[in-house]
PDB file of C-alpha atoms in Angstrom:
ATOM      1  CA  LEU A   1      14.460   7.666  60.632  1.00 41.00           C
ATOM      2  CA  ALA A   2      11.416   5.366  60.503  1.00 43.00           C
ATOM      3  CA  ARG A   3      11.825   4.991  63.817  1.00 44.00           C
ATOM      4  CA  THR A   4      12.227   8.823  64.951  1.00 43.00           C
ATOM      5  CA  MET A   5       8.899   8.708  62.629  1.00 46.00           C
ATOM      6  CA  ALA A   6       6.988   6.450  64.498  1.00 45.00           C
ATOM      7  CA  THR A   7       7.769   8.272  68.349  1.00 78.00           C
ATOM      8  CA  VAL A   8       5.819  11.611  66.642  1.00 82.00           C
ATOM      9  CA  ASN A   9       2.855  11.503  68.075  1.00 82.00           C
ATOM     10  CA  LEU A  10       0.773  14.179  65.758  1.00 84.00           C
ATOM     11  CA  ARG A  11      -2.241  14.375  68.211  1.00 86.00           C
ATOM     12  CA  ALA A  12      -0.271  16.454  70.129  1.00 85.00           C
ATOM     13  CA  VAL A  13      -0.515  19.624  67.800  1.00 87.00           C
ATOM     14  CA  THR A  14      -3.367  18.581  66.033  1.00 89.00           C
ATOM     15  CA  SER A  15      -6.177  18.079  68.596  1.00 91.00           C
ATOM     16  CA  TRP A  16      -8.395  20.849  70.149  1.00 92.00           C
ATOM     17  CA  VAL A  17      -6.618  20.776  73.029  1.00 93.00           C
ATOM     18  CA  GLY A  18      -3.334  20.709  70.697  1.00 93.00           C
ATOM     19  CA  ILE A  19      -4.235  23.498  69.059  1.00 94.00           C
ATOM     20  CA  ALA A  20      -5.396  25.800  72.241  1.00 95.00           C
ATOM     21  CA  ARG A  21      -2.055  24.811  73.762  1.00 95.00           C
ATOM     22  CA  LEU A  22      -0.344  26.452  70.239  1.00 96.00           C
ATOM     23  CA  PHE A  23      -2.894  29.453  70.172  1.00 96.00           C
ATOM     24  CA  ALA A  24      -1.517  30.226  73.998  1.00 96.00           C
ATOM     25  CA  VAL A  25       2.220  29.558  72.313  1.00 96.00           C
ATOM     26  CA  VAL A  26       1.749  32.351  69.986  1.00 96.00           C
ATOM     27  CA  LEU A  27      -0.097  34.750  72.040  1.00 96.00           C
ATOM     28  CA  SER A  28       2.107  35.122  74.646  1.00 96.00           C
ATOM     29  CA  CYS A  29       5.014  35.150  72.681  1.00 95.00           C
ATOM     30  CA  VAL A  30       3.911  37.919  70.758  1.00 95.00           C
ATOM     31  CA  ALA A  31       2.063  39.979  73.941  1.00 94.00           C
ATOM     32  CA  PHE A  32       5.453  39.448  75.577  1.00 92.00           C
ATOM     33  CA  SER A  33       7.337  40.937  72.884  1.00 93.00           C
ATOM     34  CA  LEU A  34       5.307  43.473  71.746  1.00 92.00           C
ATOM     35  CA  VAL A  35       5.961  45.138  75.596  1.00 91.00           C
ATOM     36  CA  ALA A  36       9.531  44.453  75.507  1.00 91.00           C
ATOM     37  CA  SER A  37      10.013  46.091  72.372  1.00 89.00           C
ATOM     38  CA  THR A  38       8.176  49.408  74.445  1.00 85.00           C
ATOM     39  CA  GLY A  39      10.847  49.350  77.523  1.00 80.00           C
ATOM     40  CA  ASN A  40       7.848  50.530  79.675  1.00 80.00           C
ATOM     41  CA  PHE A  41       7.788  47.555  81.705  1.00 80.00           C
ATOM     42  CA  GLU A  42       9.633  48.683  84.889  1.00 83.00           C
ATOM     43  CA  GLY A  43       8.677  47.916  88.718  1.00 84.00           C
ATOM     44  CA  PRO A  44       7.391  45.368  89.935  1.00 86.00           C
ATOM     45  CA  TYR A  45       3.984  45.121  88.048  1.00 87.00           C
ATOM     46  CA  GLY A  46       5.947  45.212  85.062  1.00 89.00           C
ATOM     47  CA  THR A  47       7.870  42.020  85.942  1.00 91.00           C
ATOM     48  CA  TRP A  48       5.172  39.992  87.425  1.00 92.00           C
ATOM     49  CA  CYS A  49       3.272  40.489  83.254  1.00 93.00           C
ATOM     50  CA  MET A  50       6.761  39.905  81.564  1.00 94.00           C
ATOM     51  CA  PHE A  51       7.221  37.063  83.660  1.00 95.00           C
ATOM     52  CA  THR A  52       4.068  35.643  83.464  1.00 95.00           C
ATOM     53  CA  TRP A  53       3.740  35.670  79.733  1.00 95.00           C
ATOM     54  CA  CYS A  54       7.597  34.197  79.276  1.00 95.00           C
ATOM     55  CA  PHE A  55       7.025  31.563  82.121  1.00 96.00           C
ATOM     56  CA  CYS A  56       3.599  30.759  80.591  1.00 96.00           C
ATOM     57  CA  PHE A  57       5.075  30.471  76.565  1.00 96.00           C
ATOM     58  CA  THR A  58       8.275  28.796  78.277  1.00 96.00           C
ATOM     59  CA  VAL A  59       6.262  25.859  79.987  1.00 97.00           C
ATOM     60  CA  THR A  60       3.387  25.358  77.191  1.00 96.00           C
ATOM     61  CA  LEU A  61       6.230  25.169  74.911  1.00 96.00           C
ATOM     62  CA  LEU A  62       7.613  22.489  76.745  1.00 96.00           C
ATOM     63  CA  VAL A  63       4.762  20.437  76.809  1.00 95.00           C
ATOM     64  CA  LEU A  64       3.882  20.621  73.363  1.00 94.00           C
ATOM     65  CA  VAL A  65       7.253  19.230  72.613  1.00 93.00           C
ATOM     66  CA  LEU A  66       7.562  16.097  75.394  1.00 93.00           C
ATOM     67  CA  GLU A  67       4.050  15.675  74.371  1.00 92.00           C
ATOM     68  CA  LEU A  68       4.615  15.711  70.175  1.00 92.00           C
ATOM     69  CA  LEU A  69       7.724  13.274  70.944  1.00 89.00           C
ATOM     70  CA  GLU A  70       6.225  11.164  73.403  1.00 88.00           C
ATOM     71  CA  LEU A  71       8.434  11.699  76.251  1.00 87.00           C
ATOM     72  CA  TYR A  72       6.630  12.771  78.728  1.00 88.00           C
ATOM     73  CA  PRO A  73       5.526   8.760  80.246  1.00 87.00           C
ATOM     74  CA  MET A  74       9.920   8.771  80.993  1.00 88.00           C
ATOM     75  CA  LEU A  75       8.847  11.615  83.780  1.00 87.00           C
ATOM     76  CA  PRO A  76       8.406  10.971  87.180  1.00 88.00           C
ATOM     77  CA  LEU A  77       5.362  12.325  87.760  1.00 89.00           C
ATOM     78  CA  SER A  78       1.483  12.153  87.139  1.00 89.00           C
ATOM     79  CA  TRP A  79       1.873  13.961  83.505  1.00 91.00           C
ATOM     80  CA  ASP A  80      -2.150  14.419  83.336  1.00 90.00           C
ATOM     81  CA  ASP A  81      -2.390  16.302  86.989  1.00 91.00           C
ATOM     82  CA  PHE A  82      -0.029  18.356  85.696  1.00 93.00           C
ATOM     83  CA  THR A  83      -0.627  19.399  82.671  1.00 93.00           C
ATOM     84  CA  SER A  84      -4.207  20.261  84.165  1.00 93.00           C
ATOM     85  CA  ALA A  85      -2.983  22.164  87.220  1.00 93.00           C
ATOM     86  CA  PHE A  86      -0.291  23.870  84.991  1.00 95.00           C
ATOM     87  CA  SER A  87      -3.219  25.000  82.242  1.00 95.00           C
ATOM     88  CA  MET A  88      -5.241  26.598  85.975  1.00 95.00           C
ATOM     89  CA  LEU A  89      -2.845  28.362  86.660  1.00 96.00           C
ATOM     90  CA  ALA A  90      -1.647  29.470  83.840  1.00 96.00           C
ATOM     91  CA  ALA A  91      -4.853  30.759  82.900  1.00 96.00           C
ATOM     92  CA  LEU A  92      -5.296  32.391  86.227  1.00 96.00           C
ATOM     93  CA  MET A  93      -1.702  34.029  85.828  1.00 96.00           C
ATOM     94  CA  VAL A  94      -2.779  35.696  82.133  1.00 96.00           C
ATOM     95  CA  PHE A  95      -6.102  36.849  83.788  1.00 96.00           C
ATOM     96  CA  THR A  96      -4.721  38.687  86.667  1.00 95.00           C
ATOM     97  CA  THR A  97      -1.711  40.104  83.768  1.00 95.00           C
ATOM     98  CA  SER A  98      -4.241  41.066  81.520  1.00 95.00           C
ATOM     99  CA  VAL A  99      -6.188  43.550  84.094  1.00 93.00           C
ATOM    100  CA  VAL A 100      -2.994  44.430  85.776  1.00 91.00           C
ATOM    101  CA  PHE A 101      -1.105  45.736  82.874  1.00 91.00           C
ATOM    102  CA  PRO A 102      -3.712  48.246  81.333  1.00 91.00           C
ATOM    103  CA  SER A 103      -4.134  49.549  84.844  1.00 88.00           C
ATOM    104  CA  THR A 104      -0.833  49.926  85.548  1.00 85.00           C
ATOM    105  CA  PHE A 105       1.014  51.201  81.865  1.00 85.00           C
ATOM    106  CA  ILE A 106      -1.567  52.433  79.914  1.00 81.00           C
ATOM    107  CA  SER A 107      -2.460  55.866  80.607  1.00 77.00           C
ATOM    108  CA  SER A 108      -5.445  57.652  79.339  1.00 72.00           C
ATOM    109  CA  PRO A 109      -6.190  59.165  76.545  1.00 74.00           C
ATOM    110  CA  CYS A 110      -4.152  56.546  75.024  1.00 73.00           C
ATOM    111  CA  SER A 111      -1.748  57.963  72.009  1.00 75.00           C
ATOM    112  CA  GLY A 112       1.334  56.833  70.318  1.00 82.00           C
ATOM    113  CA  SER A 113       3.032  53.971  69.396  1.00 84.00           C
ATOM    114  CA  VAL A 114       3.988  52.584  72.514  1.00 85.00           C
ATOM    115  CA  CYS A 115      -0.059  52.675  73.503  1.00 86.00           C
ATOM    116  CA  ALA A 116      -0.539  51.482  70.757  1.00 88.00           C
ATOM    117  CA  ARG A 117       1.736  48.680  71.119  1.00 90.00           C
ATOM    118  CA  GLN A 118       0.619  48.907  74.733  1.00 90.00           C
ATOM    119  CA  ALA A 119      -3.119  48.139  74.507  1.00 91.00           C
ATOM    120  CA  THR A 120      -2.374  45.017  71.653  1.00 93.00           C
ATOM    121  CA  ALA A 121      -0.898  43.411  74.365  1.00 93.00           C
ATOM    122  CA  THR A 122      -3.413  43.365  76.146  1.00 94.00           C
ATOM    123  CA  THR A 123      -6.204  42.208  74.223  1.00 95.00           C
ATOM    124  CA  ILE A 124      -3.573  39.333  73.039  1.00 96.00           C
ATOM    125  CA  SER A 125      -2.904  38.518  76.327  1.00 96.00           C
ATOM    126  CA  CYS A 126      -7.057  38.501  77.051  1.00 96.00           C
ATOM    127  CA  LEU A 127      -7.229  36.264  73.696  1.00 97.00           C
ATOM    128  CA  CYS A 128      -3.995  33.878  75.877  1.00 96.00           C
ATOM    129  CA  PHE A 129      -6.198  33.456  78.542  1.00 96.00           C
ATOM    130  CA  PHE A 130      -9.170  32.735  76.695  1.00 96.00           C
ATOM    131  CA  ALA A 131      -6.805  30.014  74.902  1.00 96.00           C
ATOM    132  CA  TYR A 132      -5.423  28.469  78.535  1.00 96.00           C
ATOM    133  CA  ALA A 133      -9.489  28.766  79.157  1.00 96.00           C
ATOM    134  CA  ILE A 134     -10.460  26.602  76.775  1.00 95.00           C
ATOM    135  CA  GLU A 135      -7.836  23.906  77.932  1.00 94.00           C
ATOM    136  CA  VAL A 136      -8.874  23.612  80.995  1.00 93.00           C
ATOM    137  CA  GLY A 137     -12.663  23.507  79.780  1.00 91.00           C
ATOM    138  CA  LEU A 138     -11.271  20.786  77.416  1.00 90.00           C
ATOM    139  CA  THR A 139      -8.850  18.795  79.782  1.00 86.00           C
ATOM    140  CA  ARG A 140     -11.390  18.810  82.528  1.00 82.00           C
ATOM    141  CA  SER A 141     -12.272  15.626  83.321  1.00 67.00           C
ATOM    142  CA  LYS A 142     -16.889  14.702  83.183  1.00 57.00           C
ATOM    143  CA  PRO A 143     -18.809  13.283  85.656  1.00 54.00           C
ATOM    144  CA  GLY A 144     -18.563   9.592  85.575  1.00 49.00           C
ATOM    145  CA  ASP A 145     -15.021   9.707  84.833  1.00 51.00           C
ATOM    146  CA  ILE A 146     -12.329   8.194  86.239  1.00 47.00           C
ATOM    147  CA  SER A 147      -9.429  10.779  85.339  1.00 59.00           C
ATOM    148  CA  SER A 148      -6.385  12.643  87.613  1.00 77.00           C
ATOM    149  CA  PHE A 149      -7.706  14.562  90.752  1.00 83.00           C
ATOM    150  CA  LEU A 150      -6.540  17.758  89.904  1.00 86.00           C
ATOM    151  CA  SER A 151      -8.562  17.631  86.843  1.00 87.00           C
ATOM    152  CA  THR A 152     -11.754  17.018  88.569  1.00 87.00           C
ATOM    153  CA  VAL A 153     -13.268  20.300  90.044  1.00 88.00           C
ATOM    154  CA  PRO A 154     -12.237  19.888  93.356  1.00 89.00           C
ATOM    155  CA  GLY A 155      -8.819  19.862  91.890  1.00 90.00           C
ATOM    156  CA  LEU A 156      -8.733  22.838  89.914  1.00 92.00           C
ATOM    157  CA  LEU A 157     -10.125  24.129  92.946  1.00 94.00           C
ATOM    158  CA  LYS A 158      -7.046  23.621  94.814  1.00 95.00           C
ATOM    159  CA  VAL A 159      -5.245  25.248  92.138  1.00 96.00           C
ATOM    160  CA  PHE A 160      -6.997  28.231  92.391  1.00 96.00           C
ATOM    161  CA  GLU A 161      -7.183  28.466  96.109  1.00 96.00           C
ATOM    162  CA  ALA A 162      -3.405  28.425  96.274  1.00 96.00           C
ATOM    163  CA  TYR A 163      -2.721  31.142  93.633  1.00 97.00           C
ATOM    164  CA  VAL A 164      -5.527  33.720  95.338  1.00 97.00           C
ATOM    165  CA  ALA A 165      -3.648  33.392  98.667  1.00 96.00           C
ATOM    166  CA  CYS A 166      -0.340  33.911  96.733  1.00 95.00           C
ATOM    167  CA  LEU A 167      -2.469  37.016  95.795  1.00 94.00           C
ATOM    168  CA  ILE A 168      -3.174  38.022  99.561  1.00 94.00           C
ATOM    169  CA  PHE A 169       0.861  37.182 100.249  1.00 93.00           C
ATOM    170  CA  SER A 170       1.263  39.470  97.649  1.00 90.00           C
ATOM    171  CA  LEU A 171      -0.961  42.471  99.427  1.00 89.00           C
ATOM    172  CA  LEU A 172       0.679  42.106 102.814  1.00 88.00           C
ATOM    173  CA  ASP A 173       2.347  44.953 104.902  1.00 82.00           C
ATOM    174  CA  VAL A 174       0.764  45.955 107.761  1.00 72.00           C
ATOM    175  CA  TYR A 175      -0.381  43.317 110.205  1.00 69.00           C
ATOM    176  CA  SER A 176       1.561  42.956 113.423  1.00 69.00           C
ATOM    177  CA  SER A 177       0.375  45.058 115.768  1.00 72.00           C
ATOM    178  CA  LYS A 178      -2.622  43.496 116.107  1.00 78.00           C
ATOM    179  CA  ALA A 179      -3.315  39.903 116.986  1.00 84.00           C
ATOM    180  CA  GLY A 180      -6.618  39.696 114.869  1.00 86.00           C
ATOM    181  CA  LEU A 181      -4.652  40.341 111.554  1.00 88.00           C
ATOM    182  CA  GLN A 182      -1.875  37.579 112.158  1.00 91.00           C
ATOM    183  CA  TRP A 183      -4.264  34.854 113.192  1.00 93.00           C
ATOM    184  CA  CYS A 184      -5.737  35.525 109.645  1.00 93.00           C
ATOM    185  CA  VAL A 185      -1.786  35.874 108.500  1.00 93.00           C
ATOM    186  CA  ALA A 186      -1.863  32.295 109.990  1.00 94.00           C
ATOM    187  CA  VAL A 187      -5.046  31.204 108.288  1.00 96.00           C
ATOM    188  CA  TYR A 188      -3.529  31.497 104.880  1.00 96.00           C
ATOM    189  CA  SER A 189      -0.521  30.730 105.448  1.00 95.00           C
ATOM    190  CA  ILE A 190      -1.988  27.049 106.763  1.00 96.00           C
ATOM    191  CA  CYS A 191      -4.445  26.536 103.944  1.00 96.00           C
ATOM    192  CA  PHE A 192      -1.880  27.622 101.318  1.00 96.00           C
ATOM    193  CA  ILE A 193       0.631  24.921 102.499  1.00 96.00           C
ATOM    194  CA  ILE A 194      -1.395  22.472 103.160  1.00 94.00           C
ATOM    195  CA  THR A 195      -3.257  22.795  99.784  1.00 95.00           C
ATOM    196  CA  LEU A 196       0.447  23.411  98.051  1.00 95.00           C
ATOM    197  CA  LEU A 197       1.487  19.824  99.350  1.00 92.00           C
ATOM    198  CA  ILE A 198      -2.132  18.382  98.264  1.00 92.00           C
ATOM    199  CA  ILE A 199      -0.950  19.988  94.402  1.00 93.00           C
ATOM    200  CA  ILE A 200       2.415  18.863  95.034  1.00 92.00           C
ATOM    201  CA  PHE A 201       1.529  15.107  96.392  1.00 90.00           C
ATOM    202  CA  THR A 202      -0.990  14.361  93.132  1.00 90.00           C
ATOM    203  CA  ILE A 203       1.131  15.445  90.865  1.00 91.00           C
ATOM    204  CA  GLY A 204       4.379  13.500  92.242  1.00 88.00           C
ATOM    205  CA  ARG A 205       2.023  10.024  92.677  1.00 84.00           C
ATOM    206  CA  CYS A 206       2.839  10.323  96.399  1.00 83.00           C
ATOM    207  CA  LEU A 207      -0.617   9.874  96.996  1.00 74.00           C
ATOM    208  CA  SER A 208      -0.513   6.436  98.244  1.00 73.00           C
ATOM    209  CA  TYR A 209       1.141   7.672 101.604  1.00 75.00           C
ATOM    210  CA  ILE A 210      -1.468   9.264 103.086  1.00 75.00           C
ATOM    211  CA  PRO A 211      -2.943   7.016 105.653  1.00 75.00           C
ATOM    212  CA  CYS A 212      -6.347   7.464 104.727  1.00 75.00           C
ATOM    213  CA  PRO A 213      -8.171   8.100 101.403  1.00 77.00           C
ATOM    214  CA  LEU A 214      -7.818  10.938  99.333  1.00 75.00           C
ATOM    215  CA  GLU A 215     -11.911  12.021  99.617  1.00 80.00           C
ATOM    216  CA  LYS A 216     -12.084  11.832 102.476  1.00 83.00           C
ATOM    217  CA  MET A 217      -9.734  13.468 103.672  1.00 86.00           C
ATOM    218  CA  LEU A 218     -10.056  16.240 101.271  1.00 88.00           C
ATOM    219  CA  VAL A 219     -13.759  17.170 102.885  1.00 90.00           C
ATOM    220  CA  GLY A 220     -12.286  17.124 106.516  1.00 91.00           C
ATOM    221  CA  TYR A 221      -9.433  19.560 105.506  1.00 93.00           C
ATOM    222  CA  ASN A 222     -12.023  21.806 103.353  1.00 94.00           C
ATOM    223  CA  THR A 223     -14.635  21.894 106.382  1.00 94.00           C
ATOM    224  CA  LEU A 224     -11.692  22.296 108.593  1.00 95.00           C
ATOM    225  CA  ALA A 225     -10.221  25.492 106.089  1.00 96.00           C
ATOM    226  CA  LEU A 226     -13.691  26.701 105.577  1.00 96.00           C
ATOM    227  CA  MET A 227     -13.738  27.544 108.929  1.00 96.00           C
ATOM    228  CA  MET A 228     -11.127  29.192 109.139  1.00 96.00           C
ATOM    229  CA  TYR A 229     -11.991  31.421 106.339  1.00 96.00           C
ATOM    230  CA  VAL A 230     -15.109  32.492 107.893  1.00 96.00           C
ATOM    231  CA  THR A 231     -13.250  33.784 110.946  1.00 96.00           C
ATOM    232  CA  ALA A 232     -10.494  35.535 108.316  1.00 95.00           C
ATOM    233  CA  THR A 233     -13.295  37.258 106.225  1.00 95.00           C
ATOM    234  CA  ILE A 234     -14.511  38.738 109.956  1.00 94.00           C
ATOM    235  CA  LEU A 235     -11.350  39.583 111.409  1.00 93.00           C
ATOM    236  CA  TRP A 236      -9.555  41.218 108.852  1.00 91.00           C
ATOM    237  CA  PRO A 237     -11.940  43.748 107.832  1.00 91.00           C
ATOM    238  CA  LEU A 238     -12.959  44.215 111.181  1.00 90.00           C
ATOM    239  CA  TYR A 239      -9.103  44.960 112.399  1.00 87.00           C
ATOM    240  CA  SER A 240      -8.287  46.635 109.270  1.00 84.00           C
ATOM    241  CA  PHE A 241     -10.476  49.239 108.787  1.00 82.00           C
ATOM    242  CA  ARG A 242     -11.602  50.027 112.374  1.00 79.00           C
ATOM    243  CA  ASP A 243     -11.111  53.090 112.922  1.00 70.00           C
ATOM    244  CA  THR A 244      -9.439  53.798 110.068  1.00 72.00           C
ATOM    245  CA  LYS A 245     -10.690  56.105 107.322  1.00 75.00           C
ATOM    246  CA  ARG A 246      -9.655  55.798 102.935  1.00 70.00           C
ATOM    247  CA  PRO A 247      -6.392  58.515 103.127  1.00 69.00           C
ATOM    248  CA  ASP A 248      -6.602  61.488 100.558  1.00 69.00           C
ATOM    249  CA  PRO A 249      -4.535  60.699  97.826  1.00 71.00           C
ATOM    250  CA  CYS A 250      -4.275  56.875  98.603  1.00 69.00           C
ATOM    251  CA  GLY A 251      -2.076  55.978  95.852  1.00 66.00           C
ATOM    252  CA  ARG A 252      -0.941  52.661  94.015  1.00 66.00           C
ATOM    253  CA  ASN A 253       1.152  51.668  97.179  1.00 72.00           C
ATOM    254  CA  CYS A 254      -1.625  52.734  99.885  1.00 76.00           C
ATOM    255  CA  SER A 255      -1.944  50.235 102.773  1.00 79.00           C
ATOM    256  CA  TRP A 256      -5.666  50.747 102.817  1.00 78.00           C
ATOM    257  CA  ASN A 257      -6.264  49.943  99.283  1.00 82.00           C
ATOM    258  CA  LYS A 258      -4.404  46.930  99.878  1.00 85.00           C
ATOM    259  CA  HIS A 259      -6.250  45.768 102.893  1.00 87.00           C
ATOM    260  CA  LEU A 260      -9.352  46.113 101.057  1.00 88.00           C
ATOM    261  CA  GLY A 261      -7.743  44.009  97.860  1.00 90.00           C
ATOM    262  CA  VAL A 262      -6.906  41.162 100.656  1.00 92.00           C
ATOM    263  CA  THR A 263     -10.581  41.511 102.287  1.00 93.00           C
ATOM    264  CA  PHE A 264     -12.055  40.944  98.840  1.00 95.00           C
ATOM    265  CA  LEU A 265      -9.586  38.111  97.782  1.00 96.00           C
ATOM    266  CA  THR A 266     -10.367  36.277 101.091  1.00 96.00           C
ATOM    267  CA  ILE A 267     -13.921  36.427 100.797  1.00 96.00           C
ATOM    268  CA  PHE A 268     -13.727  34.575  96.685  1.00 96.00           C
ATOM    269  CA  ASN A 269     -11.442  31.962  98.680  1.00 96.00           C
ATOM    270  CA  LEU A 270     -13.828  31.524 101.333  1.00 96.00           C
ATOM    271  CA  ILE A 271     -16.722  30.808  97.943  1.00 96.00           C
ATOM    272  CA  ALA A 272     -13.896  28.409  96.938  1.00 96.00           C
ATOM    273  CA  TYR A 273     -13.535  26.555  99.586  1.00 96.00           C
ATOM    274  CA  LEU A 274     -17.071  26.274 100.183  1.00 96.00           C
ATOM    275  CA  VAL A 275     -17.668  24.723  96.501  1.00 95.00           C
ATOM    276  CA  ASP A 276     -14.586  23.134  97.050  1.00 93.00           C
ATOM    277  CA  LEU A 277     -16.381  21.068 100.169  1.00 93.00           C
ATOM    278  CA  VAL A 278     -19.641  20.957  97.641  1.00 92.00           C
ATOM    279  CA  TYR A 279     -17.922  18.916  95.533  1.00 87.00           C
ATOM    280  CA  SER A 280     -15.481  16.503  97.447  1.00 85.00           C
ATOM    281  CA  THR A 281     -19.194  15.737  99.579  1.00 86.00           C
ATOM    282  CA  ARG A 282     -20.537  14.196  96.382  1.00 80.00           C
ATOM    283  CA  MET A 283     -17.371  12.410  95.480  1.00 70.00           C
ATOM    284  CA  VAL A 284     -17.581  10.304  98.944  1.00 66.00           C
ATOM    285  CA  PHE A 285     -21.343  10.085  99.162  1.00 61.00           C
ATOM    286  CA  ILE A 286     -22.937  10.643  96.279  1.00 57.00           C
ATOM    287  CA  ARG A 287     -21.655   7.475  93.810  1.00 52.00           C
ATOM    288  CA  THR A 288     -22.537   8.260  90.143  1.00 47.00           C
ATOM    289  CA  PRO A 289     -23.214   4.081  88.557  1.00 45.00           C
TER     290      PRO A 289
END
């Protein structure tokens, strides 16, 4: 018993990061429980929302248990990189869900117990997002710190870029008829694959197999990705909306609305790669004493 107690790390639940994770576990559990009690979460958007809350609840609980029992050193991965990447991903997923769920399932005017539970679940989901955002802020490395890559600003931006690319893929429907749109899809795909490989290699401790320094490779890749996204930012709206008017009515699955969403997400990723390039350049050419 004494040996078992010696392996329990209470700081996993008493530190500020641990408290934020506990809040995230409780809030995500309450959110999907409330929505499940309504029985109204059908369709792809409802499935996505329920998956987000359940996925974040399960993984965060697993992280807490592994740190509480100090079992994570046995895993063949960089634990700090994994937890930093997951907290960033969870914050993005819960934020998206907090926007998608009320806009899809809560009608106006809102009345009845079902709507009240849906509104409460939305509020709790927003609080869950803040819990994950606080965890990201607490675990992010400060300038001058020697820390894992995915806890730095460029590392967190890599998670953001990959997630935005996934959102873009979810909105793609009609693009095969125009060469310009095909090029844009190629840009999204190539940048997503390379970004995802960087994240996987970092978590899997495989960066030593890269034949050049990580910082210099990131500068070159971010420069290329930025130029590619510049072309996509110009070509996607040009080929999507040229000689095309917004149909009336334009419902939830309207292609015009999806193309508009891809346009804004492309701009978001363009800005992300620009900021990423600035930070990556500082990592190479501006050293903190």
